[in-house]
């Protein structure tokens, strides 16, 4: 998307402040930082955009970045900051506009727009990537990563993930730029789940992929794959008995109101990938692309760091809303039930190598 260069890089507030100070007014410079592009409260953290005086949506080329969570999410904030830093690093040639709340569509839909280039970037949950290259399954398997540190070590090791992350460039024109932490996922339902018998026959929403369906079936539930935007209504109307997700979604989408028992099955730690259309990436000159890649790596770590506070805050909010956290769960029993999925999925040398790298990072 091309934009006019008029007032390039300045928000209306910042431009007004300039005019006012030239006229001797507003000498305190108390412009409203919350008017910066899309970020609102994030402008303070925008490193290079303090005071929110950069509006990356005025760049020569503005990329749309689709996001399915709210603007309180650290991945949203990191993406907004990435847009401002990219604008600075490329002297206004590139900027990013972030669209939260599934505004551009569900992940399963909008990934097709990234593929055809009509949306340039998105954050996407790991399971959705399996439909393009099934080898992505390794990182979506239950009880795979022992910790966020282990996960991050794998995802930042180019020698491990480099080929996977470029594996759908030819077929889909999609490049994976980085992989971020998305918490650990647990089951929540209208009743507590302490052991497999408690989950037996419950209708549980999972992400849209074969691995996720198979996983929840092995755990004893009935799988209901759907986009996350439909889950609240389905829970409320009784179409679903529960879902599985991290504590931030449980709270942000108010699932804690309609399925209040959040039980720590700890069955998943699935990444979110930051992806871009390959032709868009290749269209940058070498210097801009290198600067962008460095900024992306920073953005992923920024999002990861912010996630821990976001989880704590979300749990507090859910407790206040009347949710109950169930800690005494027989995790080993669930781990045993899903073991066949892990065994049957590691069925080629590529997956074996990825699996081995995870085990090494786990310290096994
Ligand atoms: C998490 C994850 C998202 C995913 C969502 C879901 O929030 O970060 O990428 O889309 O769960 O369950 O659909």
mmCIF file of C-alpha atoms and ligand atoms in Angstrom:
data_model
loop_
_atom_site.group_PDB
_atom_site.id
_atom_site.type_symbol
_atom_site.label_atom_id
_atom_site.label_comp_id
_atom_site.label_asym_id
_atom_site.label_seq_id
_atom_site.Cartn_x
_atom_site.Cartn_y
_atom_site.Cartn_z
ATOM 1 C CA UNK A 1 0.000 0.000 0.000
ATOM 2 C CA UNK A 2 1.555 3.304 -1.042
ATOM 3 C CA UNK A 3 0.855 6.515 0.839
ATOM 4 C CA UNK A 4 1.493 10.184 0.218
ATOM 5 C CA UNK A 5 4.731 11.559 1.615
ATOM 6 C CA UNK A 6 2.962 14.647 2.956
ATOM 7 C CA UNK A 7 3.711 15.069 6.669
ATOM 8 C CA UNK A 8 5.523 11.773 6.305
ATOM 9 C CA UNK A 9 6.350 10.205 9.623
ATOM 10 C CA UNK A 10 4.403 12.594 11.784
ATOM 11 C CA UNK A 11 1.152 11.941 13.537
ATOM 12 C CA UNK A 12 -1.423 14.686 13.373
ATOM 13 C CA UNK A 13 -0.715 15.487 17.028
ATOM 14 C CA UNK A 14 3.021 15.750 16.455
ATOM 15 C CA UNK A 15 2.525 17.867 13.355
ATOM 16 C CA UNK A 16 0.172 20.154 15.274
ATOM 17 C CA UNK A 17 2.733 20.431 18.063
ATOM 18 C CA UNK A 18 5.364 21.480 15.557
ATOM 19 C CA UNK A 19 3.125 24.199 14.185
ATOM 20 C CA UNK A 20 2.132 25.312 17.669
ATOM 21 C CA UNK A 21 5.700 25.483 18.932
ATOM 22 C CA UNK A 22 6.733 27.419 15.826
ATOM 23 C CA UNK A 23 3.993 29.872 16.827
ATOM 24 C CA UNK A 24 5.218 29.950 20.423
ATOM 25 C CA UNK A 25 2.317 27.851 21.694
ATOM 26 C CA UNK A 26 2.364 24.490 23.510
ATOM 27 C CA UNK A 27 5.928 25.095 24.609
ATOM 28 C CA UNK A 28 5.628 22.217 27.030
ATOM 29 C CA UNK A 29 5.205 19.970 24.036
ATOM 30 C CA UNK A 30 2.505 17.999 25.821
ATOM 31 C CA UNK A 31 1.281 16.261 22.724
ATOM 32 C CA UNK A 32 -0.804 13.167 23.135
ATOM 33 C CA UNK A 33 1.429 10.147 22.646
ATOM 34 C CA UNK A 34 -1.573 7.863 22.447
ATOM 35 C CA UNK A 35 -2.400 9.129 18.999
ATOM 36 C CA UNK A 36 0.540 7.318 17.431
ATOM 37 C CA UNK A 37 -0.201 4.826 14.695
ATOM 38 C CA UNK A 38 -2.361 2.044 15.968
ATOM 39 C CA UNK A 39 -0.418 1.531 19.153
ATOM 40 C CA UNK A 40 -2.088 3.717 21.716
ATOM 41 C CA UNK A 41 -0.390 3.007 25.000
ATOM 42 C CA UNK A 42 2.477 1.263 23.274
ATOM 43 C CA UNK A 43 4.186 4.366 21.963
ATOM 44 C CA UNK A 44 6.151 4.832 25.184
ATOM 45 C CA UNK A 45 7.782 1.456 24.681
ATOM 46 C CA UNK A 46 8.392 1.970 21.035
ATOM 47 C CA UNK A 47 12.168 2.468 21.308
ATOM 48 C CA UNK A 48 12.980 4.984 18.612
ATOM 49 C CA UNK A 49 9.430 6.275 18.756
ATOM 50 C CA UNK A 50 9.348 7.833 22.211
ATOM 51 C CA UNK A 51 6.490 10.261 22.423
ATOM 52 C CA UNK A 52 4.825 8.564 19.487
ATOM 53 C CA UNK A 53 6.099 11.061 16.934
ATOM 54 C CA UNK A 54 6.409 8.444 14.227
ATOM 55 C CA UNK A 55 3.406 7.164 12.376
ATOM 56 C CA UNK A 56 4.630 4.148 10.403
ATOM 57 C CA UNK A 57 1.385 4.110 8.449
ATOM 58 C CA UNK A 58 2.651 7.183 6.572
ATOM 59 C CA UNK A 59 5.582 5.258 5.071
ATOM 60 C CA UNK A 60 6.009 4.969 1.312
ATOM 61 C CA UNK A 61 5.026 1.332 1.560
ATOM 62 C CA UNK A 62 2.767 0.236 4.406
ATOM 63 C CA UNK A 63 2.319 -3.456 5.128
ATOM 64 C CA UNK A 64 -0.792 -4.836 6.746
ATOM 65 C CA UNK A 65 -0.100 -7.204 9.638
ATOM 66 C CA UNK A 66 -3.041 -9.376 10.698
ATOM 67 C CA UNK A 67 -3.444 -10.374 14.327
ATOM 68 C CA UNK A 68 -6.231 -12.384 15.920
ATOM 69 C CA UNK A 69 -5.801 -11.238 19.541
ATOM 70 C CA UNK A 70 -6.514 -7.916 21.227
ATOM 71 C CA UNK A 71 -4.369 -4.778 21.302
ATOM 72 C CA UNK A 72 -3.432 -5.540 24.936
ATOM 73 C CA UNK A 73 -1.419 -8.541 23.745
ATOM 74 C CA UNK A 74 2.405 -8.258 23.787
ATOM 75 C CA UNK A 75 2.566 -9.599 20.228
ATOM 76 C CA UNK A 76 0.419 -6.672 19.133
ATOM 77 C CA UNK A 77 2.645 -4.188 20.941
ATOM 78 C CA UNK A 78 5.817 -5.752 19.572
ATOM 79 C CA UNK A 79 4.378 -5.598 16.048
ATOM 80 C CA UNK A 80 3.448 -1.928 16.426
ATOM 81 C CA UNK A 81 6.931 -1.147 17.718
ATOM 82 C CA UNK A 82 8.427 -3.147 14.874
ATOM 83 C CA UNK A 83 6.536 -0.929 12.445
ATOM 84 C CA UNK A 84 7.932 2.251 14.007
ATOM 85 C CA UNK A 85 11.488 0.918 14.147
ATOM 86 C CA UNK A 86 11.289 -0.304 10.565
ATOM 87 C CA UNK A 87 10.101 3.130 9.496
ATOM 88 C CA UNK A 88 13.118 4.699 11.185
ATOM 89 C CA UNK A 89 15.637 2.169 9.919
ATOM 90 C CA UNK A 90 14.445 2.535 6.324
ATOM 91 C CA UNK A 91 13.980 6.305 6.510
ATOM 92 C CA UNK A 92 10.278 6.056 5.844
ATOM 93 C CA UNK A 93 10.399 3.553 3.023
ATOM 94 C CA UNK A 94 8.516 0.864 5.004
ATOM 95 C CA UNK A 95 5.992 0.867 7.808
ATOM 96 C CA UNK A 96 3.507 -1.595 9.282
ATOM 97 C CA UNK A 97 -0.127 -1.190 10.236
ATOM 98 C CA UNK A 98 -1.326 -3.815 12.697
ATOM 99 C CA UNK A 99 -4.946 -5.031 12.593
ATOM 100 C CA UNK A 100 -5.939 -6.808 15.858
ATOM 101 C CA UNK A 101 -9.085 -8.741 16.860
ATOM 102 C CA UNK A 102 -9.364 -10.878 13.692
ATOM 103 C CA UNK A 103 -10.272 -7.672 11.801
ATOM 104 C CA UNK A 104 -8.732 -9.126 8.646
ATOM 105 C CA UNK A 105 -10.207 -12.603 9.247
ATOM 106 C CA UNK A 106 -9.473 -15.828 11.086
ATOM 107 C CA UNK A 107 -5.923 -17.154 10.930
ATOM 108 C CA UNK A 108 -6.960 -20.022 8.642
ATOM 109 C CA UNK A 109 -8.478 -17.510 6.184
ATOM 110 C CA UNK A 110 -6.010 -14.657 6.324
ATOM 111 C CA UNK A 111 -2.991 -16.896 5.764
ATOM 112 C CA UNK A 112 -4.278 -17.273 2.200
ATOM 113 C CA UNK A 113 -4.091 -13.496 1.852
ATOM 114 C CA UNK A 114 -0.483 -13.561 3.011
ATOM 115 C CA UNK A 115 0.119 -16.240 0.405
ATOM 116 C CA UNK A 116 -1.331 -14.108 -2.406
ATOM 117 C CA UNK A 117 0.261 -10.913 -1.054
ATOM 118 C CA UNK A 118 -2.950 -8.983 -0.356
ATOM 119 C CA UNK A 119 -1.976 -9.014 3.347
ATOM 120 C CA UNK A 120 1.771 -8.761 3.838
ATOM 121 C CA UNK A 121 2.322 -10.158 7.344
ATOM 122 C CA UNK A 122 0.597 -11.939 10.220
ATOM 123 C CA UNK A 123 1.109 -13.685 13.526
ATOM 124 C CA UNK A 124 -0.137 -17.242 13.097
ATOM 125 C CA UNK A 125 -0.555 -20.176 15.442
ATOM 126 C CA UNK A 126 1.672 -23.168 14.669
ATOM 127 C CA UNK A 127 -1.051 -25.723 13.881
ATOM 128 C CA UNK A 128 -2.422 -23.710 10.954
ATOM 129 C CA UNK A 129 0.978 -24.065 9.250
ATOM 130 C CA UNK A 130 0.649 -27.851 9.134
ATOM 131 C CA UNK A 131 -1.695 -27.636 6.159
ATOM 132 C CA UNK A 132 1.185 -26.185 4.083
ATOM 133 C CA UNK A 133 3.982 -28.411 5.316
ATOM 134 C CA UNK A 134 3.181 -31.208 7.725
ATOM 135 C CA UNK A 135 6.688 -31.123 9.173
ATOM 136 C CA UNK A 136 5.579 -28.106 11.232
ATOM 137 C CA UNK A 137 3.722 -30.666 13.345
ATOM 138 C CA UNK A 138 6.802 -31.388 15.459
ATOM 139 C CA UNK A 139 6.493 -28.090 17.324
ATOM 140 C CA UNK A 140 2.736 -28.571 17.842
ATOM 141 C CA UNK A 141 2.928 -31.913 19.579
ATOM 142 C CA UNK A 142 1.773 -32.305 23.171
ATOM 143 C CA UNK A 143 4.346 -32.208 25.952
ATOM 144 C CA UNK A 144 7.096 -31.356 23.445
ATOM 145 C CA UNK A 145 8.926 -28.429 25.054
ATOM 146 C CA UNK A 146 10.085 -28.608 28.668
ATOM 147 C CA UNK A 147 10.280 -24.816 29.027
ATOM 148 C CA UNK A 148 10.032 -21.507 27.201
ATOM 149 C CA UNK A 149 13.835 -21.314 27.293
ATOM 150 C CA UNK A 150 14.137 -24.630 25.487
ATOM 151 C CA UNK A 151 11.561 -23.530 22.936
ATOM 152 C CA UNK A 152 13.329 -20.238 22.335
ATOM 153 C CA UNK A 153 16.707 -21.952 21.980
ATOM 154 C CA UNK A 154 15.310 -24.139 19.198
ATOM 155 C CA UNK A 155 13.544 -21.303 17.384
ATOM 156 C CA UNK A 156 16.539 -18.995 17.375
ATOM 157 C CA UNK A 157 18.902 -21.641 16.021
ATOM 158 C CA UNK A 158 18.976 -21.107 12.274
ATOM 159 C CA UNK A 159 20.764 -24.411 11.737
ATOM 160 C CA UNK A 160 17.722 -26.165 13.225
ATOM 161 C CA UNK A 161 14.775 -24.190 11.880
ATOM 162 C CA UNK A 162 16.200 -22.429 8.791
ATOM 163 C CA UNK A 163 14.998 -24.990 6.252
ATOM 164 C CA UNK A 164 11.581 -25.413 7.837
ATOM 165 C CA UNK A 165 11.027 -21.653 7.936
ATOM 166 C CA UNK A 166 11.745 -21.288 4.211
ATOM 167 C CA UNK A 167 10.106 -24.568 3.187
ATOM 168 C CA UNK A 168 6.877 -23.027 1.858
ATOM 169 C CA UNK A 169 8.423 -20.117 -0.026
ATOM 170 C CA UNK A 170 8.139 -21.852 -3.408
ATOM 171 C CA UNK A 171 4.751 -23.442 -2.894
ATOM 172 C CA UNK A 172 2.972 -20.679 -0.936
ATOM 173 C CA UNK A 173 5.151 -17.567 -1.169
ATOM 174 C CA UNK A 174 5.308 -17.493 2.637
ATOM 175 C CA UNK A 175 8.461 -17.017 4.736
ATOM 176 C CA UNK A 176 8.565 -17.607 8.477
ATOM 177 C CA UNK A 177 10.499 -14.739 10.031
ATOM 178 C CA UNK A 178 10.470 -15.916 13.627
ATOM 179 C CA UNK A 179 8.636 -17.959 16.239
ATOM 180 C CA UNK A 180 7.367 -16.584 19.516
ATOM 181 C CA UNK A 181 6.190 -17.933 22.839
ATOM 182 C CA UNK A 182 2.437 -18.301 23.217
ATOM 183 C CA UNK A 183 2.183 -19.605 26.752
ATOM 184 C CA UNK A 184 1.298 -23.104 27.753
ATOM 185 C CA UNK A 185 -2.141 -24.401 26.909
ATOM 186 C CA UNK A 186 -4.544 -26.077 29.315
ATOM 187 C CA UNK A 187 -8.088 -27.384 29.152
ATOM 188 C CA UNK A 188 -10.971 -25.279 30.452
ATOM 189 C CA UNK A 189 -14.563 -26.380 30.685
ATOM 190 C CA UNK A 190 -17.804 -26.029 32.550
ATOM 191 C CA UNK A 191 -16.489 -28.649 35.007
ATOM 192 C CA UNK A 192 -13.024 -29.330 36.451
ATOM 193 C CA UNK A 193 -10.710 -31.748 34.623
ATOM 194 C CA UNK A 194 -8.388 -33.539 37.028
ATOM 195 C CA UNK A 195 -7.993 -36.839 35.218
ATOM 196 C CA UNK A 196 -8.861 -38.333 31.828
ATOM 197 C CA UNK A 197 -12.263 -39.577 33.027
ATOM 198 C CA UNK A 198 -13.310 -35.942 33.629
ATOM 199 C CA UNK A 199 -12.674 -35.080 29.977
ATOM 200 C CA UNK A 200 -14.360 -38.174 28.537
ATOM 201 C CA UNK A 201 -16.916 -37.196 25.888
ATOM 202 C CA UNK A 202 -16.719 -33.415 26.468
ATOM 203 C CA UNK A 203 -16.887 -31.295 23.312
ATOM 204 C CA UNK A 204 -13.669 -29.290 23.279
ATOM 205 C CA UNK A 205 -12.637 -26.623 20.778
ATOM 206 C CA UNK A 206 -9.179 -27.042 19.245
ATOM 207 C CA UNK A 207 -7.227 -25.140 16.606
ATOM 208 C CA UNK A 208 -7.855 -26.085 12.994
ATOM 209 C CA UNK A 209 -5.382 -28.884 12.320
ATOM 210 C CA UNK A 210 -5.262 -32.669 12.263
ATOM 211 C CA UNK A 211 -2.705 -32.859 15.065
ATOM 212 C CA UNK A 212 -4.904 -30.864 17.401
ATOM 213 C CA UNK A 213 -7.978 -32.969 16.643
ATOM 214 C CA UNK A 214 -6.063 -36.203 17.177
ATOM 215 C CA UNK A 215 -4.517 -34.891 20.399
ATOM 216 C CA UNK A 216 -7.781 -33.991 22.101
ATOM 217 C CA UNK A 217 -9.383 -37.240 20.939
ATOM 218 C CA UNK A 218 -6.553 -39.223 22.511
ATOM 219 C CA UNK A 219 -7.126 -37.234 25.684
ATOM 220 C CA UNK A 220 -10.701 -38.568 25.611
ATOM 221 C CA UNK A 221 -12.710 -35.566 24.411
ATOM 222 C CA UNK A 222 -14.702 -34.892 21.247
ATOM 223 C CA UNK A 223 -12.790 -32.464 19.023
ATOM 224 C CA UNK A 224 -14.410 -29.344 17.649
ATOM 225 C CA UNK A 225 -11.936 -27.431 15.423
ATOM 226 C CA UNK A 226 -12.887 -23.789 14.790
ATOM 227 C CA UNK A 227 -11.472 -20.257 14.647
ATOM 228 C CA UNK A 228 -11.101 -18.673 18.061
ATOM 229 C CA UNK A 229 -13.625 -15.877 17.392
ATOM 230 C CA UNK A 230 -16.524 -18.335 17.428
ATOM 231 C CA UNK A 231 -15.615 -19.997 20.708
ATOM 232 C CA UNK A 232 -17.356 -17.692 23.189
ATOM 233 C CA UNK A 233 -20.787 -18.065 21.606
ATOM 234 C CA UNK A 234 -20.333 -21.808 21.186
ATOM 235 C CA UNK A 235 -19.470 -22.138 24.888
ATOM 236 C CA UNK A 236 -22.326 -19.908 25.920
ATOM 237 C CA UNK A 237 -24.892 -21.810 23.879
ATOM 238 C CA UNK A 238 -23.623 -25.222 25.017
ATOM 239 C CA UNK A 239 -22.402 -26.264 21.559
ATOM 240 C CA UNK A 240 -19.047 -26.647 23.293
ATOM 241 C CA UNK A 241 -18.293 -27.874 26.817
ATOM 242 C CA UNK A 242 -14.871 -26.314 26.798
ATOM 243 C CA UNK A 243 -11.724 -25.391 24.943
ATOM 244 C CA UNK A 244 -7.987 -25.440 25.451
ATOM 245 C CA UNK A 245 -5.780 -22.388 25.364
ATOM 246 C CA UNK A 246 -3.351 -20.259 27.339
ATOM 247 C CA UNK A 247 -4.619 -18.131 30.264
ATOM 248 C CA UNK A 248 -4.501 -14.933 28.214
ATOM 249 C CA UNK A 249 -7.140 -16.083 25.722
ATOM 250 C CA UNK A 250 -9.207 -17.561 28.560
ATOM 251 C CA UNK A 251 -9.458 -14.057 30.001
ATOM 252 C CA UNK A 252 -9.218 -11.712 27.009
ATOM 253 C CA UNK A 253 -12.054 -13.417 25.124
ATOM 254 C CA UNK A 254 -14.096 -13.800 28.314
ATOM 255 C CA UNK A 255 -14.169 -17.569 28.093
ATOM 256 C CA UNK A 256 -13.648 -17.441 31.879
ATOM 257 C CA UNK A 257 -17.291 -16.304 32.146
ATOM 258 C CA UNK A 258 -18.736 -19.315 30.347
ATOM 259 C CA UNK A 259 -16.295 -22.192 31.052
ATOM 260 C CA UNK A 260 -14.890 -21.223 34.406
ATOM 261 C CA UNK A 261 -12.788 -24.261 35.385
ATOM 262 C CA UNK A 262 -9.263 -23.829 34.032
ATOM 263 C CA UNK A 263 -7.398 -27.098 34.640
ATOM 264 C CA UNK A 264 -3.615 -27.288 34.292
ATOM 265 C CA UNK A 265 -3.248 -30.225 31.916
ATOM 266 C CA UNK A 266 -0.166 -28.396 30.555
ATOM 267 C CA UNK A 267 -0.475 -30.358 27.358
ATOM 268 C CA UNK A 268 0.889 -27.846 24.868
ATOM 269 C CA UNK A 269 3.428 -25.111 24.297
ATOM 270 C CA UNK A 270 2.798 -24.100 20.693
ATOM 271 C CA UNK A 271 4.600 -21.246 18.944
ATOM 272 C CA UNK A 272 3.095 -18.323 17.116
ATOM 273 C CA UNK A 273 4.972 -17.584 13.908
ATOM 274 C CA UNK A 274 5.543 -14.152 12.454
ATOM 275 C CA UNK A 275 5.209 -14.685 8.706
ATOM 276 C CA UNK A 276 5.548 -12.513 5.610
ATOM 277 C CA UNK A 277 4.782 -12.849 1.926
ATOM 278 C CA UNK A 278 8.033 -14.004 0.285
ATOM 279 C CA UNK A 279 7.807 -11.610 -2.677
ATOM 280 C CA UNK A 280 7.293 -8.702 -0.302
ATOM 281 C CA UNK A 281 10.434 -9.704 1.600
ATOM 282 C CA UNK A 282 12.421 -10.219 -1.595
ATOM 283 C CA UNK A 283 11.239 -6.832 -2.879
ATOM 284 C CA UNK A 284 13.305 -5.003 -0.239
ATOM 285 C CA UNK A 285 16.867 -4.030 -1.046
ATOM 286 C CA UNK A 286 19.529 -6.001 0.817
ATOM 287 C CA UNK A 287 20.249 -3.359 3.444
ATOM 288 C CA UNK A 288 16.583 -2.789 4.283
ATOM 289 C CA UNK A 289 15.956 -6.540 4.439
ATOM 290 C CA UNK A 290 18.876 -7.105 6.805
ATOM 291 C CA UNK A 291 17.735 -4.247 9.049
ATOM 292 C CA UNK A 292 14.215 -5.668 9.017
ATOM 293 C CA UNK A 293 15.370 -9.157 9.999
ATOM 294 C CA UNK A 294 17.345 -7.787 12.935
ATOM 295 C CA UNK A 295 14.312 -5.813 14.094
ATOM 296 C CA UNK A 296 12.077 -8.864 13.745
ATOM 297 C CA UNK A 297 14.367 -10.891 16.005
ATOM 298 C CA UNK A 298 14.125 -8.100 18.591
ATOM 299 C CA UNK A 299 10.353 -7.898 18.208
ATOM 300 C CA UNK A 300 9.935 -11.618 18.870
ATOM 301 C CA UNK A 301 11.998 -11.401 22.059
ATOM 302 C CA UNK A 302 10.075 -8.288 23.137
ATOM 303 C CA UNK A 303 6.795 -10.157 22.663
ATOM 304 C CA UNK A 304 8.124 -13.175 24.564
ATOM 305 C CA UNK A 305 9.227 -11.067 27.510
ATOM 306 C CA UNK A 306 5.899 -9.274 27.685
ATOM 307 C CA UNK A 307 3.985 -12.540 27.626
ATOM 308 C CA UNK A 308 4.847 -13.548 31.184
ATOM 309 C CA UNK A 309 3.345 -10.409 32.730
ATOM 310 C CA UNK A 310 0.380 -10.737 30.421
ATOM 311 C CA UNK A 311 -0.258 -14.261 31.708
ATOM 312 C CA UNK A 312 -0.072 -13.134 35.356
ATOM 313 C CA UNK A 313 -2.412 -10.233 34.711
ATOM 314 C CA UNK A 314 -4.829 -12.450 32.806
ATOM 315 C CA UNK A 315 -4.956 -14.991 35.629
ATOM 316 C CA UNK A 316 -5.674 -12.258 38.163
ATOM 317 C CA UNK A 317 -8.470 -10.921 35.985
ATOM 318 C CA UNK A 318 -9.978 -14.379 35.551
ATOM 319 C CA UNK A 319 -9.934 -15.032 39.294
ATOM 320 C CA UNK A 320 -11.660 -11.712 39.851
ATOM 321 C CA UNK A 321 -14.251 -12.721 37.250
ATOM 322 C CA UNK A 322 -14.990 -15.871 39.277
ATOM 323 C CA UNK A 323 -12.927 -18.458 37.410
ATOM 324 C CA UNK A 324 -11.309 -21.360 39.237
ATOM 325 C CA UNK A 325 -7.815 -22.664 38.567
ATOM 326 C CA UNK A 326 -7.512 -26.411 39.034
ATOM 327 C CA UNK A 327 -3.923 -27.324 39.913
ATOM 328 C CA UNK A 328 -4.190 -30.961 41.030
ATOM 329 C CA UNK A 329 -4.302 -32.509 37.572
ATOM 330 C CA UNK A 330 -2.897 -35.944 36.737
ATOM 331 C CA UNK A 331 -0.604 -34.629 34.016
ATOM 332 C CA UNK A 332 1.220 -37.952 33.622
ATOM 333 C CA UNK A 333 -2.022 -39.708 32.746
ATOM 334 C CA UNK A 334 -2.670 -37.243 29.914
ATOM 335 C CA UNK A 335 0.934 -37.461 28.754
ATOM 336 C CA UNK A 336 0.582 -41.226 28.453
ATOM 337 C CA UNK A 337 -2.629 -40.917 26.443
ATOM 338 C CA UNK A 338 -1.112 -38.644 23.810
ATOM 339 C CA UNK A 339 2.183 -40.544 23.455
ATOM 340 C CA UNK A 340 0.967 -42.385 20.310
ATOM 341 C CA UNK A 341 0.503 -39.049 18.523
ATOM 342 C CA UNK A 342 4.112 -38.129 19.188
ATOM 343 C CA UNK A 343 5.361 -41.545 18.060
ATOM 344 C CA UNK A 344 3.314 -41.627 14.837
ATOM 345 C CA UNK A 345 4.204 -38.027 13.911
ATOM 346 C CA UNK A 346 7.974 -38.380 13.999
ATOM 347 C CA UNK A 347 7.963 -40.416 10.820
ATOM 348 C CA UNK A 348 10.584 -38.926 8.520
ATOM 349 C CA UNK A 349 14.203 -37.742 8.843
ATOM 350 C CA UNK A 350 13.277 -34.029 8.814
ATOM 351 C CA UNK A 351 10.902 -34.415 11.744
ATOM 352 C CA UNK A 352 13.332 -36.708 13.537
ATOM 353 C CA UNK A 353 16.043 -34.034 13.318
ATOM 354 C CA UNK A 354 13.676 -31.349 14.636
ATOM 355 C CA UNK A 355 12.509 -33.660 17.397
ATOM 356 C CA UNK A 356 16.101 -34.468 18.391
ATOM 357 C CA UNK A 357 16.932 -30.753 18.526
ATOM 358 C CA UNK A 358 14.000 -30.187 20.875
ATOM 359 C CA UNK A 359 15.116 -33.049 23.117
ATOM 360 C CA UNK A 360 18.597 -31.602 23.256
ATOM 361 C CA UNK A 361 17.262 -28.164 24.168
ATOM 362 C CA UNK A 362 15.089 -29.825 26.818
ATOM 363 C CA UNK A 363 18.247 -31.291 28.322
ATOM 364 C CA UNK A 364 17.303 -34.902 27.534
HETATM 365 C C1 LIG B 1 -3.382 -18.552 21.028
HETATM 366 C C2 LIG B 1 -2.373 -18.374 19.956
HETATM 367 C C3 LIG B 1 -3.027 -17.940 18.683
HETATM 368 C C4 LIG B 1 -4.135 -18.901 18.333
HETATM 369 C C5 LIG B 1 -5.120 -19.028 19.454
HETATM 370 C C6 LIG B 1 -6.167 -20.079 19.113
HETATM 371 O O1 LIG B 1 -3.886 -17.329 21.373
HETATM 372 O O2 LIG B 1 -1.430 -17.420 20.378
HETATM 373 O O3 LIG B 1 -2.103 -17.906 17.634
HETATM 374 O O4 LIG B 1 -4.809 -18.473 17.209
HETATM 375 O O5 LIG B 1 -4.439 -19.397 20.614
HETATM 376 O O6 LIG B 1 -6.339 -20.995 19.885
HETATM 377 O O7 LIG B 1 -6.793 -19.988 18.064
#
